[in-house]
Amino acid sequence: MRILAIETSCDETAVSILEADERDTSVSFRLLGNALLSQIDIHKEYGGVFPALAKRAHAENLVPLLAATLEEAELLRESAQDIPEELQTTISEMLTREPELREALFAFISECERPNIDAIAVTHGPGLEPALWVGVNFARALSLLWDLPIVPVNHLEGHILSSLLTETGDRSYELHTPAFPLVSLVISGGHTEIVVTHEFLSYERIGETRDDAVGEAFDKVARMLGLPYPGGPEVSRLAALARTEGHKSPDTLPRPMIDAPTCDFSFSGLKTAVMYLLKAKGELTEAQKAAIAREFDDAVAEVLYKKTDRAVREVGARSLAIGGGVSASDNIREVFRKKIAADHPETTLYVPAKTLTGDNAVMIGVAGYYRAREGAFGSVETLSANGNLSLTR
Ligand code: KG4
Ligand code: ZN
């Protein structure tokens, strides 16, 4: 099955084409085309994602990215096409809020043949709703123009499946179904959740943040330290520097809810504690800043591990997956690798390839393949974006 995947839930516009092949006990995925545009430069001056700008950038980027992906996959055949008037009217209505996209799409479609693709997978939530809508409407329009089924994908399922993928070569992956129960820790800019899976593709949430997401806490602390957006990688880098150079903070930060008898998290108190600590300290040397970043990074990793450890024990997990943007953190990966091996040697730990930790369309294509295999197609007429879409349907 050949899948075109589209991701626009936040500040990354991504399009991929994947070829999925079912094997005896696994599925292999070959990446035929892949294009991604990050909007970091656009949002940097605001210190965070500015939804209206994200929406416009997605609308401007999607057609060029689609063209690049098809070209890379050698699926682009130029030839003049007629778009029936009725179809033009329907699609114009569908894309009234995305005029840049509409013009570019008509121009592109009228010049190329329908590619040899079987389905379109698109993220329909959770995320920034105006951003999600651009991808959803683009997928709906393409579905009508090329007569292809649409598979709506939950962004968080994409993150979870991306950690179960094994890289088998240059642009090829394999997914073996993990042993269940599987516990998944999703840590991103918008989410911090622990979910349990007893049966492939079904999820039960057993823990979540009561306030800020981990990535959000990283980004806010970065801003307090005067580091650029997105702050997570910057704080991680500074913390790593403090570890190699031996800078340690004399003040400890709280580990919120670490001993609470639940799998829930809270990060806003930790963020506020950093704020008060910085206020109390006044001018800081680079070494002191790095030491605070390290202490924050350690506090986060400890809390994440403790809650996950609780979840693994509670459900008797045979597999553990961590995924989402924050799973790029070397410190978090290291803490989990060491501690899981020591505390739960019988549990297999899955972490995503570094290239798949942030938002991307590869993971959306993978999730789309499994959902398509189940026949979970969406309707072009009624498919909508849902910023608060939950994994536990
Ligand atoms: O999954 P993602 O790309 O987007 C969302 O779905 O939210 O996650 C982005 C988040 C941002 O908050 C970013 O600062 C954080 O992941 N992040 C990191 C690292 N790389 C990205 N946080 C800590 N350490 C990193 N190395
Ligand atoms: Zn994400």
PDB file of N, CA and C in Angstrom, residues 18 126 246 260 268 286 302 311:
ATOM      1  N   LEU A  18       4.972   6.892   1.646  1.00  0.00           N
ATOM      2  CA  LEU A  18       5.508   5.636   2.178  1.00  0.00           C
ATOM      3  C   LEU A  18       4.918   4.457   1.440  1.00  0.00           C
ATOM      4  N   PRO A 126      -4.546  15.767  17.904  1.00  0.00           N
ATOM      5  CA  PRO A 126      -4.725  17.090  18.498  1.00  0.00           C
ATOM      6  C   PRO A 126      -3.638  18.040  18.007  1.00  0.00           C
ATOM      7  N   GLY A 246      31.070  19.973  34.808  1.00  0.00           N
ATOM      8  CA  GLY A 246      30.963  19.811  36.258  1.00  0.00           C
ATOM      9  C   GLY A 246      30.295  20.959  37.006  1.00  0.00           C
ATOM     10  N   ALA A 260       3.182  11.315  44.684  1.00  0.00           N
ATOM     11  CA  ALA A 260       1.717  11.187  44.672  1.00  0.00           C
ATOM     12  C   ALA A 260       1.346   9.823  44.094  1.00  0.00           C
ATOM     13  N   SER A 268       3.914  23.029  36.188  1.00  0.00           N
ATOM     14  CA  SER A 268       3.905  24.482  36.305  1.00  0.00           C
ATOM     15  C   SER A 268       4.635  24.949  37.565  1.00  0.00           C
ATOM     16  N   GLU A 286      27.485  32.283  32.965  1.00  0.00           N
ATOM     17  CA  GLU A 286      27.079  31.218  32.048  1.00  0.00           C
ATOM     18  C   GLU A 286      27.089  29.866  32.759  1.00  0.00           C
ATOM     19  N   GLU A 302      13.642  12.849  36.327  1.00  0.00           N
ATOM     20  CA  GLU A 302      13.307  12.052  37.515  1.00  0.00           C
ATOM     21  C   GLU A 302      11.804  11.847  37.629  1.00  0.00           C
ATOM     22  N   ALA A 311       3.657   3.276  36.347  1.00  0.00           N
ATOM     23  CA  ALA A 311       2.738   2.739  35.332  1.00  0.00           C
ATOM     24  C   ALA A 311       3.165   1.336  34.895  1.00  0.00           C
TER      25      ALA A 311
END
